[in-house]
Each structure stands twice: as structure tokens, then as C-alpha cells.
């Protein structure tokens, strides 16, 4: 059994949204960071479709917070008991974050589902529901059933330091996996079902489930303009690390030629050959170097010849070879 305590952010029939229930004995700094992450998870709450919830995990300094953001009607999941808690005095639908807090020193994470969270919400909020004012309540730790072991979900896509998954049903598979990782002491910041790109763009969560279209948009917009894709980065690193294999040939008859052949690194060769195309057009024997904008990546590519003195000598019909170094520079 796992020892956990409830943390609830919601409003009542008469009172505005506030942190209504929080665990006893939580350090103020941890409590503050948990509150910030909960407010982050409630952004664009109106984008949740019927019967959808957002699952949230946040772990730091040995504490784990895990639960759901949902409109109370969805959290109740058809349970008739407590239907009077769904709206406020003006008839507006009420949402809440309802979750459990536990410490990583215990053996396992608690099993978290709608039924468990709804029962906890009713336990703490029903007695104060119609009061005109009330003070936040402290929740004591209690036993919960342990979560079952979960395998790592497939379909992870990394973009700009974040991990993205396509929304799949209620996202319980992704949630359970990262909840287990958090219980083992790993720092996790997870939120499911974010379908507003403005939230994705600015969110503090580093593991997200969303739509395929928004994952594609994230790939286009979240990567810095001057950051190459993984493919181009690996090609560039090979060129940088093996520049001694790049030989620049010059002769009066043939002009500048690329002499770099290696079947295994054909992709790297294509980058070099595009570069030398510009060299043939823009480089003269008296040049000390050239900066050329690579139209493929938008980055500046610098070229440094290792034998500049030879370049300044008189032309000869004898072929010459010059080794070069290639690098990419930031546009900043």
C-alpha cells in the first residue's frame, strides 16, 4: 500500500478558485512549486472535450504530485452521487485539479483513477460546499492501492528538449509509466491532452500528449532558427571531426574541385559538394576565406583554408591541394 495525501484546487458553490486542500507537512517551497504547476495545467481548460481529463505528474525534491484536471462532471464519470457539485451559484460548470502527493522513499506509486479522485473530492469538499467562506483544509496521509508496473509507451518524439506523444484514449499508459518513474526518484513534469499551441509553446511541462498536427507544428516552430535537425547536426559533426579528409583541388584547367569520396558518409559528401559549388562560383586564388549562407539550413558556414600563403602565389598549371576546415556559426 502507498501512503499519499490529497491536494485539491477548485472552487465551491459560493467561493472562488483556490487551493482548498493540501497535504500536511509539505515544505513551503515544494508546496509553492506544486501550486504553480497546477495553475499551468489548468490553462485553456475549455479546450477539453466531453469526457476528457488532463493527467498531471510533477516531481521534485523527493515529492511527487499526480492527479487530474477536469470539469467535475467528467471527473464523476457518471456517478450520480455528488451531482450538486458540478456547478456554482451562477450555474457555471466547475473544474478542479484533484491529485495525490507522496514521497519517493516509498516502494511504489498509488494507483490513480477517476473513482479514487472523485471520492477524495467529495470527502473534503462536500462538507464546505455551500459555505460563504472557508479556510483551506489539511489532508492527512492515508493508504492507497499500488500502481501496476507499466512498460514504456511507444511513439515518443523529442522536439526542443520536450517529449511529445500523440493523444491516445485517456493517456493512462503514458501517465502510469511516468508515474512509476517519478516514484523511483526521477524528476518528471508531465501533462496530457494539451491542444492549445500557445500553451505548448510556453509550458513548463517537458512531457506532453497532444495532436499529431500540433506535434508537427512544434517541430517547425519550437526549434531555434539556427538549430539544425538531428540529421544535419550529425552530418555537420562528421565533417567537423574529419576535416583532414577534405581536400580542395585547384588547377588552371579545372578550377576548384571537391576531392572527398566516402560511400559510408554520402550524406556528408552532399553537404560538402553544395559548399564547393559556391566555392567554384565565388572563390578566387587570392581570397583569404569565404562566408557563405547555406540555403539548406539557413546557417552561416565558415571556410578556413590551411594554406593561405599558397593561395596568394602566382597561378600555376600544376595542380595544388589545400586542406580546409568547415564549421557552422550561430546567426546571433
CSV table of C-alpha atoms in Angstrom, one decimal:
chain,number,residue,atom,x,y,z
A,1,UNK,CA,0.0,0.0,0.0
A,2,UNK,CA,1.1,3.6,-0.8
A,3,UNK,CA,0.9,6.5,1.7
A,4,UNK,CA,-0.5,9.6,-0.1
A,5,UNK,CA,-2.4,12.7,0.7
A,6,UNK,CA,-4.9,14.8,-1.3
A,7,UNK,CA,-4.2,18.2,-2.9
A,8,UNK,CA,-7.2,19.9,-4.4
A,9,UNK,CA,-7.5,23.2,-6.4
A,10,UNK,CA,-11.1,24.2,-7.1
A,11,UNK,CA,-14.0,26.5,-6.2
A,12,UNK,CA,-17.2,25.9,-4.2
A,13,UNK,CA,-20.8,26.9,-4.8
A,14,UNK,CA,-20.1,30.4,-3.4
A,15,UNK,CA,-16.3,30.8,-3.2
A,16,UNK,CA,-13.8,31.5,-6.0
A,17,UNK,CA,-11.0,29.1,-7.1
A,18,UNK,CA,-8.3,28.5,-4.5
A,19,UNK,CA,-6.1,25.7,-3.2
A,20,UNK,CA,-8.7,24.2,-1.0
A,21,UNK,CA,-6.9,21.1,0.3
A,22,UNK,CA,-3.2,20.5,0.7
A,23,UNK,CA,-1.1,17.8,2.4
A,24,UNK,CA,0.2,18.3,5.9
A,25,UNK,CA,3.9,18.6,6.4
A,26,UNK,CA,4.9,19.8,2.9
A,27,UNK,CA,7.7,22.3,2.8
A,28,UNK,CA,6.5,25.8,1.7
A,29,UNK,CA,9.0,25.8,-1.3
A,30,UNK,CA,7.7,22.4,-2.6
A,31,UNK,CA,4.1,23.5,-2.0
A,32,UNK,CA,4.7,26.7,-4.0
A,33,UNK,CA,6.2,24.8,-6.9
A,34,UNK,CA,3.3,22.4,-6.9
A,35,UNK,CA,0.8,25.2,-6.9
A,36,UNK,CA,2.5,26.8,-10.0
A,37,UNK,CA,2.4,23.6,-11.9
A,38,UNK,CA,-1.3,23.0,-11.2
A,39,UNK,CA,-2.2,26.5,-12.4
A,40,UNK,CA,-0.1,25.7,-15.5
A,41,UNK,CA,-2.1,22.6,-16.1
A,42,UNK,CA,-5.5,24.4,-15.9
A,43,UNK,CA,-4.7,26.8,-18.8
A,44,UNK,CA,-7.1,26.6,-21.7
A,45,UNK,CA,-9.3,24.3,-19.7
A,46,UNK,CA,-12.2,25.0,-22.1
A,47,UNK,CA,-10.4,23.1,-24.9
A,48,UNK,CA,-11.1,19.8,-23.1
A,49,UNK,CA,-13.7,17.8,-24.9
A,50,UNK,CA,-16.6,15.9,-23.3
A,51,UNK,CA,-15.3,13.1,-21.0
A,52,UNK,CA,-11.7,14.2,-21.4
A,53,UNK,CA,-9.3,15.0,-18.5
A,54,UNK,CA,-5.7,16.2,-18.2
A,55,UNK,CA,-3.4,13.9,-16.3
A,56,UNK,CA,-0.6,15.6,-14.5
A,57,UNK,CA,2.7,14.5,-12.8
A,58,UNK,CA,5.2,16.7,-11.2
A,59,UNK,CA,8.1,15.5,-9.0
A,60,UNK,CA,10.9,17.4,-7.3
A,61,UNK,CA,12.9,17.2,-4.1
A,62,UNK,CA,11.6,13.8,-3.1
A,63,UNK,CA,7.9,14.6,-3.5
A,64,UNK,CA,5.6,13.5,-6.3
A,65,UNK,CA,2.3,15.2,-7.2
A,66,UNK,CA,0.0,13.2,-9.6
A,67,UNK,CA,-3.7,13.7,-10.5
A,68,UNK,CA,-6.2,15.1,-13.0
A,69,UNK,CA,-7.5,18.4,-14.2
A,70,UNK,CA,-11.2,18.0,-15.2
A,71,UNK,CA,-14.6,19.5,-15.1
A,72,UNK,CA,-16.3,17.9,-12.1
A,73,UNK,CA,-19.0,16.3,-14.2
A,74,UNK,CA,-16.2,14.4,-16.2
A,75,UNK,CA,-14.3,13.5,-13.0
A,76,UNK,CA,-17.5,12.0,-11.5
A,77,UNK,CA,-17.7,9.8,-14.7
A,78,UNK,CA,-21.4,9.1,-14.4
A,79,UNK,CA,-21.6,8.8,-10.7
A,80,UNK,CA,-24.9,10.3,-9.5
A,81,UNK,CA,-23.7,10.9,-6.0
A,82,UNK,CA,-22.5,14.5,-5.8
A,83,UNK,CA,-24.1,15.9,-8.9
A,84,UNK,CA,-24.9,19.1,-7.0
A,85,UNK,CA,-21.2,19.8,-7.0
A,86,UNK,CA,-21.0,20.3,-10.8
A,87,UNK,CA,-21.9,24.0,-11.0
A,88,UNK,CA,-21.6,27.1,-8.9
A,89,UNK,CA,-24.2,29.6,-7.7
A,90,UNK,CA,-24.4,31.2,-11.2
A,91,UNK,CA,-24.8,27.8,-13.0
A,92,UNK,CA,-21.2,27.7,-14.4
A,93,UNK,CA,-19.5,24.4,-14.7
A,94,UNK,CA,-16.8,23.9,-12.2
A,95,UNK,CA,-13.4,22.4,-12.9
A,96,UNK,CA,-10.7,21.2,-10.4
A,97,UNK,CA,-7.3,19.7,-10.1
A,98,UNK,CA,-7.6,16.7,-7.8
A,99,UNK,CA,-4.4,14.8,-7.0
A,100,UNK,CA,-2.3,12.8,-4.6
A,101,UNK,CA,1.1,13.8,-3.1
A,102,UNK,CA,3.5,11.1,-1.9
A,103,UNK,CA,7.2,10.7,-1.2
A,104,UNK,CA,9.6,8.9,-3.4
A,105,UNK,CA,11.1,6.9,-0.4
A,106,UNK,CA,8.1,4.5,-0.5
A,107,UNK,CA,8.2,1.4,-2.6
A,108,UNK,CA,5.5,2.2,-5.2
A,109,UNK,CA,3.2,4.9,-6.5
A,110,UNK,CA,-0.5,4.9,-5.7
A,111,UNK,CA,-3.0,3.8,-8.4
A,112,UNK,CA,-4.7,7.0,-9.6
A,113,UNK,CA,-8.1,6.9,-11.4
A,114,UNK,CA,-11.3,9.0,-11.6
A,115,UNK,CA,-13.1,7.0,-8.9
A,116,UNK,CA,-10.3,7.5,-6.3
A,117,UNK,CA,-10.0,11.2,-7.0
A,118,UNK,CA,-13.8,11.8,-7.1
A,119,UNK,CA,-14.2,10.1,-3.7
A,120,UNK,CA,-11.5,12.2,-2.3
A,121,UNK,CA,-13.0,15.4,-3.7
A,122,UNK,CA,-16.4,14.6,-2.1
A,123,UNK,CA,-14.8,13.7,1.2
A,124,UNK,CA,-13.1,17.1,1.6
A,125,UNK,CA,-15.3,19.5,-0.4
A,126,UNK,CA,-18.9,18.3,0.3
A,127,UNK,CA,-18.9,19.5,3.9
A,128,UNK,CA,-17.9,23.0,3.0
A,129,UNK,CA,-19.6,23.3,-0.4
A,130,UNK,CA,-22.3,25.9,0.4
A,131,UNK,CA,-20.4,27.9,3.0
A,132,UNK,CA,-19.9,31.6,2.1
A,133,UNK,CA,-16.3,31.4,3.3
A,134,UNK,CA,-13.9,28.6,4.5
A,135,UNK,CA,-10.2,28.1,5.2
A,136,UNK,CA,-8.1,25.6,3.3
A,137,UNK,CA,-8.0,22.1,4.8
A,138,UNK,CA,-5.0,19.9,5.6
A,139,UNK,CA,-5.2,16.4,4.3
A,140,UNK,CA,-3.6,13.5,6.2
A,141,UNK,CA,-1.7,10.7,4.5
A,142,UNK,CA,-3.6,7.5,4.0
A,143,UNK,CA,-3.1,4.1,2.3
A,144,UNK,CA,-3.8,3.6,-1.4
A,145,UNK,CA,-3.5,0.6,-3.7
A,146,UNK,CA,-0.2,0.4,-5.5
A,147,UNK,CA,0.0,1.1,-9.2
A,148,UNK,CA,0.8,-1.9,-11.5
A,149,UNK,CA,4.1,-2.0,-13.4
A,150,UNK,CA,3.8,-0.2,-16.8
A,151,UNK,CA,6.0,-0.6,-19.9
A,152,UNK,CA,7.4,2.5,-21.7
A,153,UNK,CA,4.9,3.7,-24.3
A,154,UNK,CA,5.8,3.9,-27.9
A,155,UNK,CA,5.7,6.9,-30.2
A,156,UNK,CA,7.8,9.4,-28.3
A,157,UNK,CA,9.0,12.3,-30.4
A,158,UNK,CA,11.6,14.7,-29.0
A,159,UNK,CA,11.4,18.4,-30.0
A,160,UNK,CA,13.3,21.2,-28.5
A,161,UNK,CA,14.0,19.4,-25.2
A,162,UNK,CA,10.5,18.2,-24.8
A,163,UNK,CA,9.0,14.7,-25.3
A,164,UNK,CA,5.7,14.5,-27.3
A,165,UNK,CA,3.2,11.7,-27.6
A,166,UNK,CA,0.1,11.6,-29.7
A,167,UNK,CA,-3.1,11.6,-27.5
A,168,UNK,CA,-4.3,8.0,-27.2
A,169,UNK,CA,-7.6,7.5,-25.5
A,170,UNK,CA,-7.3,8.7,-21.9
A,171,UNK,CA,-3.4,8.6,-22.0
A,172,UNK,CA,-3.4,6.3,-19.0
A,173,UNK,CA,-0.5,4.2,-20.5
A,174,UNK,CA,1.8,7.2,-20.7
A,175,UNK,CA,0.7,8.5,-17.3
A,176,UNK,CA,1.2,5.2,-15.5
A,177,UNK,CA,4.7,4.8,-16.9
A,178,UNK,CA,5.9,8.2,-15.9
A,179,UNK,CA,4.2,8.0,-12.6
A,180,UNK,CA,6.3,4.9,-11.9
A,181,UNK,CA,9.4,6.7,-13.0
A,182,UNK,CA,8.6,9.6,-10.7
A,183,UNK,CA,8.1,7.2,-7.7
A,184,UNK,CA,11.6,5.8,-8.4
A,185,UNK,CA,13.1,9.3,-7.9
A,186,UNK,CA,13.2,10.6,-11.4
A,187,UNK,CA,12.2,14.2,-11.9
A,188,UNK,CA,9.1,14.3,-14.1
A,189,UNK,CA,6.9,17.1,-15.4
A,190,UNK,CA,4.1,15.6,-17.5
A,191,UNK,CA,0.7,16.9,-18.7
A,192,UNK,CA,-1.6,15.2,-21.1
A,193,UNK,CA,-4.3,16.5,-23.5
A,194,UNK,CA,-2.9,19.9,-24.3
A,195,UNK,CA,-4.4,21.0,-27.6
A,196,UNK,CA,-3.7,24.8,-27.5
A,197,UNK,CA,-0.4,25.6,-29.2
A,198,UNK,CA,0.0,28.7,-27.1
A,199,UNK,CA,0.1,26.6,-24.0
A,200,UNK,CA,2.5,24.1,-25.6
A,201,UNK,CA,4.8,26.9,-26.7
A,202,UNK,CA,5.2,28.4,-23.2
A,203,UNK,CA,4.5,25.4,-20.9
A,204,UNK,CA,6.9,24.3,-18.2
A,205,UNK,CA,5.9,20.7,-18.8
A,206,UNK,CA,8.6,18.6,-20.6
A,207,UNK,CA,6.5,15.6,-21.4
A,208,UNK,CA,3.2,16.3,-23.3
A,209,UNK,CA,0.5,14.5,-25.1
A,210,UNK,CA,-1.2,16.4,-27.9
A,211,UNK,CA,-2.5,16.0,-31.5
A,212,UNK,CA,-0.3,14.9,-34.5
A,213,UNK,CA,-0.8,18.3,-36.1
A,214,UNK,CA,0.5,20.2,-33.1
A,215,UNK,CA,3.5,17.9,-32.8
A,216,UNK,CA,4.3,18.8,-36.4
A,217,UNK,CA,3.8,22.5,-35.7
A,218,UNK,CA,6.1,22.1,-32.7
A,219,UNK,CA,8.8,20.7,-34.9
A,220,UNK,CA,8.5,23.7,-37.2
A,221,UNK,CA,8.3,26.4,-34.6
A,222,UNK,CA,9.9,25.3,-31.3
A,223,UNK,CA,13.3,24.5,-32.7
A,224,UNK,CA,15.6,27.6,-32.7
A,225,UNK,CA,16.0,29.0,-36.2
A,226,UNK,CA,19.7,28.3,-36.2
A,227,UNK,CA,19.5,24.8,-34.7
A,228,UNK,CA,19.9,22.1,-37.4
A,229,UNK,CA,17.9,18.9,-37.4
A,230,UNK,CA,19.5,15.8,-35.8
A,231,UNK,CA,20.3,14.6,-39.3
A,232,UNK,CA,22.1,17.8,-40.3
A,233,UNK,CA,23.8,18.0,-36.9
A,234,UNK,CA,25.3,14.5,-37.3
A,235,UNK,CA,26.4,15.3,-40.8
A,236,UNK,CA,28.0,18.5,-39.7
A,237,UNK,CA,29.7,16.9,-36.8
A,238,UNK,CA,31.2,14.3,-39.1
A,239,UNK,CA,32.6,17.0,-41.4
A,240,UNK,CA,34.0,18.9,-38.5
A,241,UNK,CA,35.7,15.9,-36.9
A,242,UNK,CA,37.2,14.6,-40.2
A,243,UNK,CA,38.2,17.9,-41.9
A,244,UNK,CA,41.7,16.4,-42.7
A,245,UNK,CA,39.9,14.2,-45.2
A,246,UNK,CA,38.6,17.2,-47.1
A,247,UNK,CA,41.0,18.2,-49.9
A,248,UNK,CA,40.5,21.3,-52.1
A,249,UNK,CA,42.0,20.8,-55.5
A,250,UNK,CA,42.9,23.7,-57.8
A,251,UNK,CA,44.3,23.8,-61.2
A,252,UNK,CA,44.1,26.3,-64.0
A,253,UNK,CA,42.4,23.8,-66.3
A,254,UNK,CA,39.8,22.5,-63.9
A,255,UNK,CA,39.4,25.3,-61.3
A,256,UNK,CA,38.3,24.4,-57.8
A,257,UNK,CA,37.3,20.8,-57.3
A,258,UNK,CA,36.0,18.8,-54.4
A,259,UNK,CA,38.1,15.7,-53.6
A,260,UNK,CA,36.2,13.9,-50.8
A,261,UNK,CA,34.8,10.4,-51.5
A,262,UNK,CA,33.4,8.0,-48.9
A,263,UNK,CA,30.4,5.8,-49.6
A,264,UNK,CA,29.5,5.5,-45.9
A,265,UNK,CA,29.2,9.3,-45.5
A,266,UNK,CA,27.4,10.1,-48.7
A,267,UNK,CA,25.1,12.5,-46.9
A,268,UNK,CA,28.1,14.4,-45.6
A,269,UNK,CA,29.5,14.5,-49.1
A,270,UNK,CA,26.3,16.1,-50.4
A,271,UNK,CA,26.8,19.0,-47.9
A,272,UNK,CA,30.4,19.4,-48.9
A,273,UNK,CA,29.6,19.3,-52.6
A,274,UNK,CA,26.9,22.0,-52.3
A,275,UNK,CA,29.5,24.1,-50.5
A,276,UNK,CA,32.1,23.6,-53.2
A,277,UNK,CA,29.6,24.6,-55.8
A,278,UNK,CA,29.5,28.0,-54.2
A,279,UNK,CA,33.3,27.9,-53.9
A,280,UNK,CA,33.7,27.4,-57.7
A,281,UNK,CA,31.5,30.4,-58.3
A,282,UNK,CA,32.8,32.8,-55.7
A,283,UNK,CA,36.3,31.8,-54.6
A,284,UNK,CA,39.4,33.2,-56.3
A,285,UNK,CA,43.1,32.2,-55.7
A,286,UNK,CA,43.7,35.5,-53.8
A,287,UNK,CA,40.9,35.0,-51.4
A,288,UNK,CA,41.7,34.6,-47.7
A,289,UNK,CA,38.4,32.9,-46.9
A,290,UNK,CA,34.7,32.9,-47.5
A,291,UNK,CA,31.5,33.0,-45.5
A,292,UNK,CA,28.6,31.5,-47.4
A,293,UNK,CA,25.0,31.2,-46.4
A,294,UNK,CA,23.9,27.6,-46.7
A,295,UNK,CA,20.4,27.8,-48.3
A,296,UNK,CA,19.6,24.3,-47.0
A,297,UNK,CA,19.9,25.2,-43.3
A,298,UNK,CA,19.9,29.0,-43.2
A,299,UNK,CA,23.1,28.8,-41.1
A,300,UNK,CA,26.4,30.6,-41.9
A,301,UNK,CA,29.1,28.2,-42.9
A,302,UNK,CA,32.7,29.4,-42.4
A,303,UNK,CA,35.6,28.1,-44.5
A,304,UNK,CA,39.2,28.4,-43.5
A,305,UNK,CA,42.0,27.4,-45.9
A,306,UNK,CA,45.0,25.9,-44.2
A,307,UNK,CA,47.5,27.3,-46.7
A,308,UNK,CA,46.6,30.9,-47.4
A,309,UNK,CA,50.1,31.9,-48.4
A,310,UNK,CA,50.0,29.4,-51.3
A,311,UNK,CA,46.7,30.9,-52.4
A,312,UNK,CA,48.4,34.3,-52.8
A,313,UNK,CA,51.2,32.8,-55.0
A,314,UNK,CA,51.1,33.0,-58.8
A,315,UNK,CA,48.8,30.6,-60.5
A,316,UNK,CA,50.4,27.5,-61.9
A,317,UNK,CA,49.3,24.8,-64.2
A,318,UNK,CA,50.5,22.3,-61.6
A,319,UNK,CA,47.5,21.1,-59.6
A,320,UNK,CA,47.6,22.2,-55.9
A,321,UNK,CA,45.8,20.7,-52.9
A,322,UNK,CA,44.7,22.6,-49.9
A,323,UNK,CA,43.1,21.2,-46.7
A,324,UNK,CA,40.2,23.1,-45.3
A,325,UNK,CA,38.1,23.3,-42.1
A,326,UNK,CA,34.3,23.7,-42.2
A,327,UNK,CA,32.1,24.8,-39.4
A,328,UNK,CA,28.7,26.3,-38.8
A,329,UNK,CA,28.2,29.5,-36.9
A,330,UNK,CA,25.3,30.9,-34.9
A,331,UNK,CA,23.3,33.6,-36.7
A,332,UNK,CA,23.2,35.6,-33.4
